[in-house]
PDB file of C-alpha atoms in Angstrom:
ATOM      1  CA  GLU A  24     -22.462  36.406  17.206  1.00 63.00           C
ATOM      2  CA  ASP A  25     -23.488  36.163  20.716  1.00 67.00           C
ATOM      3  CA  LYS A  26     -25.344  32.834  21.635  1.00 88.00           C
ATOM      4  CA  VAL A  27     -26.851  30.933  24.396  1.00 94.00           C
ATOM      5  CA  VAL A  28     -27.237  27.533  24.205  1.00 95.00           C
ATOM      6  CA  GLN A  29     -29.508  25.549  26.480  1.00 96.00           C
ATOM      7  CA  SER A  30     -29.853  21.588  27.136  1.00 96.00           C
ATOM      8  CA  PRO A  31     -31.300  19.356  27.152  1.00 96.00           C
ATOM      9  CA  LEU A  32     -34.143  20.886  25.028  1.00 94.00           C
ATOM     10  CA  SER A  33     -36.603  18.881  26.719  1.00 96.00           C
ATOM     11  CA  LEU A  34     -36.763  16.519  29.749  1.00 96.00           C
ATOM     12  CA  VAL A  35     -39.177  14.263  30.969  1.00 97.00           C
ATOM     13  CA  VAL A  36     -39.231  12.970  34.735  1.00 97.00           C
ATOM     14  CA  HIS A  37     -40.852  11.654  37.355  1.00 97.00           C
ATOM     15  CA  GLU A  38     -42.313  13.372  40.776  1.00 97.00           C
ATOM     16  CA  GLY A  39     -39.574  13.600  43.073  1.00 97.00           C
ATOM     17  CA  ASP A  40     -36.733  13.649  40.697  1.00 97.00           C
ATOM     18  CA  THR A  41     -33.598  15.765  40.760  1.00 97.00           C
ATOM     19  CA  VAL A  42     -33.186  17.530  37.407  1.00 98.00           C
ATOM     20  CA  THR A  43     -30.338  19.823  36.184  1.00 98.00           C
ATOM     21  CA  LEU A  44     -30.550  22.060  33.339  1.00 98.00           C
ATOM     22  CA  ASN A  45     -27.690  23.551  31.208  1.00 97.00           C
ATOM     23  CA  CYS A  46     -26.803  26.868  29.797  1.00 97.00           C
ATOM     24  CA  SER A  47     -23.673  27.742  27.956  1.00 96.00           C
ATOM     25  CA  TYR A  48     -22.959  31.327  26.831  1.00 94.00           C
ATOM     26  CA  GLU A  49     -20.770  33.350  24.449  1.00 90.00           C
ATOM     27  CA  VAL A  50     -21.061  36.380  25.055  1.00 81.00           C
ATOM     28  CA  THR A  51     -18.744  39.490  24.656  1.00 79.00           C
ATOM     29  CA  ASN A  52     -18.422  41.731  28.002  1.00 83.00           C
ATOM     30  CA  PHE A  53     -20.417  39.591  29.822  1.00 87.00           C
ATOM     31  CA  ARG A  54     -22.642  41.360  32.589  1.00 88.00           C
ATOM     32  CA  SER A  55     -24.976  38.966  33.924  1.00 91.00           C
ATOM     33  CA  LEU A  56     -27.136  35.797  33.373  1.00 94.00           C
ATOM     34  CA  LEU A  57     -30.639  35.328  34.356  1.00 94.00           C
ATOM     35  CA  TRP A  58     -33.146  32.077  34.710  1.00 97.00           C
ATOM     36  CA  TYR A  59     -36.804  32.649  33.594  1.00 96.00           C
ATOM     37  CA  LYS A  60     -39.615  30.277  34.059  1.00 96.00           C
ATOM     38  CA  GLN A  61     -42.377  30.281  31.316  1.00 93.00           C
ATOM     39  CA  GLU A  62     -45.655  28.212  31.754  1.00 90.00           C
ATOM     40  CA  LYS A  63     -47.612  29.083  28.846  1.00 78.00           C
ATOM     41  CA  LYS A  64     -47.844  32.719  29.447  1.00 80.00           C
ATOM     42  CA  ALA A  65     -45.465  35.416  30.739  1.00 88.00           C
ATOM     43  CA  PRO A  66     -42.142  33.987  31.683  1.00 91.00           C
ATOM     44  CA  THR A  67     -41.316  34.714  35.500  1.00 92.00           C
ATOM     45  CA  PHE A  68     -37.963  35.527  36.793  1.00 93.00           C
ATOM     46  CA  LEU A  69     -35.873  33.072  39.089  1.00 95.00           C
ATOM     47  CA  PHE A  70     -32.485  34.046  39.300  1.00 93.00           C
ATOM     48  CA  MET A  71     -29.631  36.713  38.140  1.00 93.00           C
ATOM     49  CA  LEU A  72     -26.249  35.451  38.340  1.00 94.00           C
ATOM     50  CA  THR A  73     -23.356  37.757  38.161  1.00 90.00           C
ATOM     51  CA  SER A  74     -20.388  36.154  40.043  1.00 86.00           C
ATOM     52  CA  SER A  75     -18.967  32.945  39.918  1.00 87.00           C
ATOM     53  CA  GLY A  76     -19.109  30.116  42.238  1.00 87.00           C
ATOM     54  CA  ILE A  77     -21.701  31.925  44.454  1.00 88.00           C
ATOM     55  CA  GLU A  78     -25.095  29.549  44.352  1.00 91.00           C
ATOM     56  CA  LYS A  79     -28.351  31.158  44.320  1.00 93.00           C
ATOM     57  CA  LYS A  80     -31.268  29.431  45.972  1.00 95.00           C
ATOM     58  CA  SER A  81     -35.127  29.665  46.381  1.00 94.00           C
ATOM     59  CA  GLY A  82     -36.808  26.758  47.916  1.00 96.00           C
ATOM     60  CA  ARG A  83     -36.262  23.466  45.530  1.00 97.00           C
ATOM     61  CA  LEU A  84     -34.212  25.426  42.934  1.00 97.00           C
ATOM     62  CA  SER A  85     -30.983  26.722  42.773  1.00 97.00           C
ATOM     63  CA  SER A  86     -28.599  28.190  40.357  1.00 97.00           C
ATOM     64  CA  ILE A  87     -24.695  28.590  39.777  1.00 96.00           C
ATOM     65  CA  LEU A  88     -22.608  30.287  37.287  1.00 95.00           C
ATOM     66  CA  ASP A  89     -18.950  29.681  35.963  1.00 93.00           C
ATOM     67  CA  LYS A  90     -17.662  32.651  34.333  1.00 87.00           C
ATOM     68  CA  LYS A  91     -14.277  30.444  33.449  1.00 90.00           C
ATOM     69  CA  GLU A  92     -16.128  28.274  31.634  1.00 90.00           C
ATOM     70  CA  LEU A  93     -18.890  29.987  30.277  1.00 92.00           C
ATOM     71  CA  PHE A  94     -21.877  28.055  31.869  1.00 94.00           C
ATOM     72  CA  SER A  95     -24.716  27.958  34.323  1.00 97.00           C
ATOM     73  CA  ILE A  96     -26.848  24.947  35.767  1.00 97.00           C
ATOM     74  CA  LEU A  97     -30.375  25.294  37.288  1.00 98.00           C
ATOM     75  CA  ASN A  98     -31.088  22.577  39.817  1.00 98.00           C
ATOM     76  CA  ILE A  99     -34.502  21.461  40.861  1.00 98.00           C
ATOM     77  CA  THR A 100     -34.835  19.008  43.392  1.00 97.00           C
ATOM     78  CA  ALA A 101     -37.757  16.968  44.626  1.00 97.00           C
ATOM     79  CA  THR A 102     -39.619  17.790  41.327  1.00 97.00           C
ATOM     80  CA  GLN A 103     -43.276  18.522  41.632  1.00 97.00           C
ATOM     81  CA  THR A 104     -45.791  18.355  38.681  1.00 96.00           C
ATOM     82  CA  GLY A 105     -45.903  22.502  38.914  1.00 95.00           C
ATOM     83  CA  ASP A 106     -42.304  22.636  38.124  1.00 97.00           C
ATOM     84  CA  SER A 107     -43.570  21.548  34.448  1.00 97.00           C
ATOM     85  CA  ALA A 108     -42.733  24.583  32.394  1.00 97.00           C
ATOM     86  CA  VAL A 109     -40.226  25.885  29.772  1.00 95.00           C
ATOM     87  CA  TYR A 110     -37.007  27.040  31.625  1.00 97.00           C
ATOM     88  CA  LEU A 111     -35.201  29.973  29.690  1.00 95.00           C
ATOM     89  CA  CYS A 112     -31.738  31.042  30.005  1.00 96.00           C
ATOM     90  CA  ALA A 113     -30.548  34.523  29.163  1.00 94.00           C
ATOM     91  CA  VAL A 114     -27.560  36.741  29.068  1.00 93.00           C
ATOM     92  CA  GLU A 115     -26.933  40.362  29.290  1.00 88.00           C
ATOM     93  CA  TRP A 116     -23.725  42.006  28.386  1.00 79.00           C
ATOM     94  CA  GLY A 117     -22.035  45.576  28.985  1.00 73.00           C
ATOM     95  CA  GLY A 118     -23.196  48.313  26.603  1.00 71.00           C
ATOM     96  CA  SER A 119     -26.577  47.198  25.589  1.00 74.00           C
ATOM     97  CA  GLU A 120     -30.121  46.751  27.259  1.00 76.00           C
ATOM     98  CA  LYS A 121     -31.030  43.534  25.242  1.00 83.00           C
ATOM     99  CA  LEU A 122     -31.018  39.880  26.572  1.00 89.00           C
ATOM    100  CA  VAL A 123     -30.195  36.876  24.410  1.00 90.00           C
ATOM    101  CA  PHE A 124     -32.213  34.140  25.102  1.00 93.00           C
ATOM    102  CA  GLY A 125     -31.763  30.354  24.449  1.00 94.00           C
ATOM    103  CA  LYS A 126     -34.137  28.364  23.089  1.00 93.00           C
ATOM    104  CA  GLY A 127     -35.449  26.620  26.444  1.00 94.00           C
ATOM    105  CA  THR A 128     -35.402  23.400  28.058  1.00 96.00           C
ATOM    106  CA  LYS A 129     -38.929  22.002  28.317  1.00 95.00           C
ATOM    107  CA  LEU A 130     -39.529  20.065  31.653  1.00 97.00           C
ATOM    108  CA  THR A 131     -42.357  17.680  32.305  1.00 97.00           C
ATOM    109  CA  VAL A 132     -42.789  16.131  35.277  1.00 97.00           C
ATOM    110  CA  ASN A 133     -45.298  13.319  35.863  1.00 96.00           C
ATOM    111  CA  PRO A 134     -47.064  12.203  38.678  1.00 94.00           C
TER     112      PRO A 134
ATOM    113  CA  ASN B  17     -49.893  46.363  42.076  1.00 52.00           C
ATOM    114  CA  ALA B  18     -51.043  45.117  38.397  1.00 71.00           C
ATOM    115  CA  GLY B  19     -48.156  43.624  36.133  1.00 90.00           C
ATOM    116  CA  VAL B  20     -47.374  44.323  32.533  1.00 95.00           C
ATOM    117  CA  MET B  21     -50.451  44.143  30.404  1.00 95.00           C
ATOM    118  CA  GLN B  22     -50.463  43.263  27.097  1.00 96.00           C
ATOM    119  CA  ASN B  23     -53.736  43.638  24.724  1.00 96.00           C
ATOM    120  CA  PRO B  24     -54.980  41.929  22.584  1.00 96.00           C
ATOM    121  CA  ARG B  25     -54.108  38.559  23.879  1.00 95.00           C
ATOM    122  CA  HIS B  26     -54.997  37.118  20.647  1.00 96.00           C
ATOM    123  CA  LEU B  27     -55.024  38.783  17.434  1.00 97.00           C
ATOM    124  CA  VAL B  28     -55.942  37.121  13.908  1.00 97.00           C
ATOM    125  CA  ARG B  29     -54.904  39.361  10.873  1.00 97.00           C
ATOM    126  CA  ARG B  30     -54.978  38.234   7.163  1.00 97.00           C
ATOM    127  CA  ARG B  31     -52.176  38.961   4.843  1.00 96.00           C
ATOM    128  CA  GLY B  32     -51.522  42.638   4.195  1.00 96.00           C
ATOM    129  CA  GLN B  33     -53.522  44.042   7.249  1.00 97.00           C
ATOM    130  CA  GLU B  34     -52.118  46.054  10.115  1.00 97.00           C
ATOM    131  CA  ALA B  35     -51.418  44.325  13.774  1.00 98.00           C
ATOM    132  CA  ARG B  36     -51.496  46.788  16.760  1.00 98.00           C
ATOM    133  CA  LEU B  37     -50.239  45.298  19.811  1.00 98.00           C
ATOM    134  CA  ARG B  38     -50.401  47.342  23.074  1.00 98.00           C
ATOM    135  CA  CYS B  39     -48.206  47.286  26.183  1.00 97.00           C
ATOM    136  CA  SER B  40     -49.137  49.050  29.706  1.00 96.00           C
ATOM    137  CA  PRO B  41     -45.784  48.556  31.873  1.00 95.00           C
ATOM    138  CA  MET B  42     -45.857  47.730  35.264  1.00 93.00           C
ATOM    139  CA  LYS B  43     -46.512  51.008  37.739  1.00 90.00           C
ATOM    140  CA  GLY B  44     -43.165  53.060  37.970  1.00 88.00           C
ATOM    141  CA  HIS B  45     -41.564  50.933  35.269  1.00 90.00           C
ATOM    142  CA  SER B  46     -40.387  53.664  32.383  1.00 89.00           C
ATOM    143  CA  HIS B  47     -38.514  51.128  30.264  1.00 92.00           C
ATOM    144  CA  VAL B  48     -40.402  48.838  27.833  1.00 94.00           C
ATOM    145  CA  TYR B  49     -38.827  46.066  25.800  1.00 95.00           C
ATOM    146  CA  TRP B  50     -40.388  44.003  22.838  1.00 97.00           C
ATOM    147  CA  TYR B  51     -39.572  40.283  22.233  1.00 96.00           C
ATOM    148  CA  ARG B  52     -40.681  37.983  19.626  1.00 96.00           C
ATOM    149  CA  GLN B  53     -40.882  34.338  20.417  1.00 93.00           C
ATOM    150  CA  LEU B  54     -41.305  32.186  17.157  1.00 88.00           C
ATOM    151  CA  PRO B  55     -42.577  28.509  17.393  1.00 80.00           C
ATOM    152  CA  GLU B  56     -39.698  26.450  18.863  1.00 77.00           C
ATOM    153  CA  GLU B  57     -37.394  29.314  19.306  1.00 82.00           C
ATOM    154  CA  GLY B  58     -36.340  31.364  21.999  1.00 85.00           C
ATOM    155  CA  LEU B  59     -37.034  35.085  22.836  1.00 92.00           C
ATOM    156  CA  LYS B  60     -35.526  37.277  20.295  1.00 94.00           C
ATOM    157  CA  PHE B  61     -35.073  41.085  21.203  1.00 93.00           C
ATOM    158  CA  MET B  62     -36.829  43.547  19.088  1.00 95.00           C
ATOM    159  CA  VAL B  63     -36.877  46.822  20.482  1.00 95.00           C
ATOM    160  CA  TYR B  64     -36.281  48.991  23.934  1.00 94.00           C
ATOM    161  CA  LEU B  65     -37.832  52.267  24.461  1.00 94.00           C
ATOM    162  CA  GLN B  66     -37.925  54.795  27.264  1.00 92.00           C
ATOM    163  CA  LYS B  67     -40.793  57.544  27.250  1.00 87.00           C
ATOM    164  CA  GLU B  68     -40.969  59.223  23.979  1.00 86.00           C
ATOM    165  CA  ASN B  69     -37.988  57.666  22.995  1.00 92.00           C
ATOM    166  CA  ILE B  70     -36.878  54.646  21.300  1.00 93.00           C
ATOM    167  CA  ILE B  71     -33.135  53.478  22.720  1.00 92.00           C
ATOM    168  CA  ASP B  72     -32.043  50.347  20.860  1.00 91.00           C
ATOM    169  CA  GLU B  73     -34.229  49.089  17.919  1.00 92.00           C
ATOM    170  CA  SER B  74     -31.301  46.736  16.572  1.00 91.00           C
ATOM    171  CA  GLY B  75     -33.701  43.511  16.431  1.00 91.00           C
ATOM    172  CA  MET B  76     -36.371  45.010  14.684  1.00 94.00           C
ATOM    173  CA  PRO B  77     -36.938  44.423  10.935  1.00 93.00           C
ATOM    174  CA  LYS B  78     -36.348  47.622   8.958  1.00 89.00           C
ATOM    175  CA  GLU B  79     -39.754  47.572   7.327  1.00 94.00           C
ATOM    176  CA  ARG B  80     -43.200  47.354   7.979  1.00 97.00           C
ATOM    177  CA  PHE B  81     -42.255  47.418  11.898  1.00 97.00           C
ATOM    178  CA  SER B  82     -42.470  50.205  13.999  1.00 96.00           C
ATOM    179  CA  ALA B  83     -42.827  50.856  17.855  1.00 97.00           C
ATOM    180  CA  GLU B  84     -43.481  53.668  20.169  1.00 95.00           C
ATOM    181  CA  PHE B  85     -44.117  54.571  23.859  1.00 95.00           C
ATOM    182  CA  PRO B  86     -45.727  58.024  24.089  1.00 91.00           C
ATOM    183  CA  LYS B  87     -45.505  60.211  27.165  1.00 88.00           C
ATOM    184  CA  GLU B  88     -49.163  59.257  27.754  1.00 89.00           C
ATOM    185  CA  GLY B  89     -50.705  55.649  27.187  1.00 91.00           C
ATOM    186  CA  PRO B  90     -49.175  52.334  26.602  1.00 95.00           C
ATOM    187  CA  SER B  91     -46.354  51.225  24.114  1.00 97.00           C
ATOM    188  CA  ILE B  92     -47.529  50.096  20.592  1.00 97.00           C
ATOM    189  CA  LEU B  93     -45.913  47.602  18.516  1.00 98.00           C
ATOM    190  CA  ARG B  94     -47.392  47.982  14.794  1.00 98.00           C
ATOM    191  CA  ILE B  95     -46.631  45.802  12.037  1.00 97.00           C
ATOM    192  CA  GLN B  96     -47.833  46.693   8.567  1.00 97.00           C
ATOM    193  CA  GLN B  97     -49.131  44.717   5.903  1.00 97.00           C
ATOM    194  CA  VAL B  98     -48.593  41.505   8.036  1.00 97.00           C
ATOM    195  CA  VAL B  99     -46.953  38.381   6.193  1.00 96.00           C
ATOM    196  CA  ARG B 100     -47.563  34.680   7.505  1.00 94.00           C
ATOM    197  CA  GLY B 101     -44.077  34.478   8.876  1.00 93.00           C
ATOM    198  CA  ASP B 102     -45.000  37.502  11.203  1.00 96.00           C
ATOM    199  CA  SER B 103     -47.101  34.988  13.232  1.00 96.00           C
ATOM    200  CA  ALA B 104     -45.370  34.815  16.613  1.00 96.00           C
ATOM    201  CA  ALA B 105     -45.852  35.597  20.206  1.00 95.00           C
ATOM    202  CA  TYR B 106     -44.972  38.990  21.013  1.00 97.00           C
ATOM    203  CA  PHE B 107     -44.082  40.051  24.496  1.00 96.00           C
ATOM    204  CA  CYS B 108     -43.471  42.889  26.181  1.00 96.00           C
ATOM    205  CA  ALA B 109     -41.278  43.605  29.265  1.00 95.00           C
ATOM    206  CA  SER B 110     -40.489  46.399  31.587  1.00 94.00           C
ATOM    207  CA  SER B 111     -38.144  47.410  34.167  1.00 90.00           C
ATOM    208  CA  PRO B 112     -37.820  50.612  36.542  1.00 86.00           C
ATOM    209  CA  ALA B 113     -34.221  51.383  35.197  1.00 80.00           C
ATOM    210  CA  ARG B 114     -31.692  50.686  33.100  1.00 74.00           C
ATOM    211  CA  ASN B 115     -29.214  47.905  33.423  1.00 65.00           C
ATOM    212  CA  THR B 116     -31.197  46.119  36.109  1.00 70.00           C
ATOM    213  CA  GLY B 117     -30.927  42.725  34.279  1.00 71.00           C
ATOM    214  CA  GLU B 118     -34.436  41.754  35.704  1.00 83.00           C
ATOM    215  CA  LEU B 119     -37.216  42.098  33.631  1.00 89.00           C
ATOM    216  CA  PHE B 120     -41.137  41.893  34.356  1.00 92.00           C
ATOM    217  CA  PHE B 121     -43.073  40.265  31.388  1.00 94.00           C
ATOM    218  CA  GLY B 122     -46.507  40.475  30.188  1.00 95.00           C
ATOM    219  CA  GLU B 123     -48.269  37.364  29.175  1.00 93.00           C
ATOM    220  CA  GLY B 124     -47.724  38.159  25.378  1.00 95.00           C
ATOM    221  CA  SER B 125     -49.888  38.843  22.487  1.00 96.00           C
ATOM    222  CA  ARG B 126     -50.430  35.854  20.066  1.00 95.00           C
ATOM    223  CA  LEU B 127     -50.598  37.026  16.358  1.00 97.00           C
ATOM    224  CA  THR B 128     -51.866  34.945  13.762  1.00 96.00           C
ATOM    225  CA  VAL B 129     -51.772  35.729  10.088  1.00 96.00           C
ATOM    226  CA  LEU B 130     -54.119  33.920   7.790  1.00 94.00           C
TER     227      LEU B 130
END
């Protein structure tokens, strides 16, 4: 059965800290891995990764994929209270239109 | 450009009633997906539709659940004879084409079954 596992499930840090969120997957015929941010409402798209070793970056957020070891990390540097959210990892595979989501990592950034 | 619009945002039903959730995709998007999120769980795929066609309903329970995306109007997720276990947040997402990976999500409809 295809699955996506995120760790940790929750994380509490102070403003200014750097965090690393993990996502491992077991999916046949992998096509892409996506990261979303969910703040009590609509998940919003962060990154889509298809190739190993190529870092995607957007401001203080960055992500990289390792297709050999079947995992991805999402880094957030200099965290702010506005980064508090649930971060979702999802995997898409060939031959299907559906995304398989992990349970998410709940990040809380305290001032 | 309005995003994906879902309504109602909150819906309360008693056991045995019907629930209808509506989703209007982003302008120009003809691909609609429904996902369900149970408490403490990730988003689970339910169904993928294009205009007037159900493409993949492999995540939809075989009974009581149905979905449509008519030529005109929003996509509808219909749950008949609701039970307490149907209480969840139902998210709709849309995309402009197949295999784009990135989905644009609505804010969800939270169904509570009493």
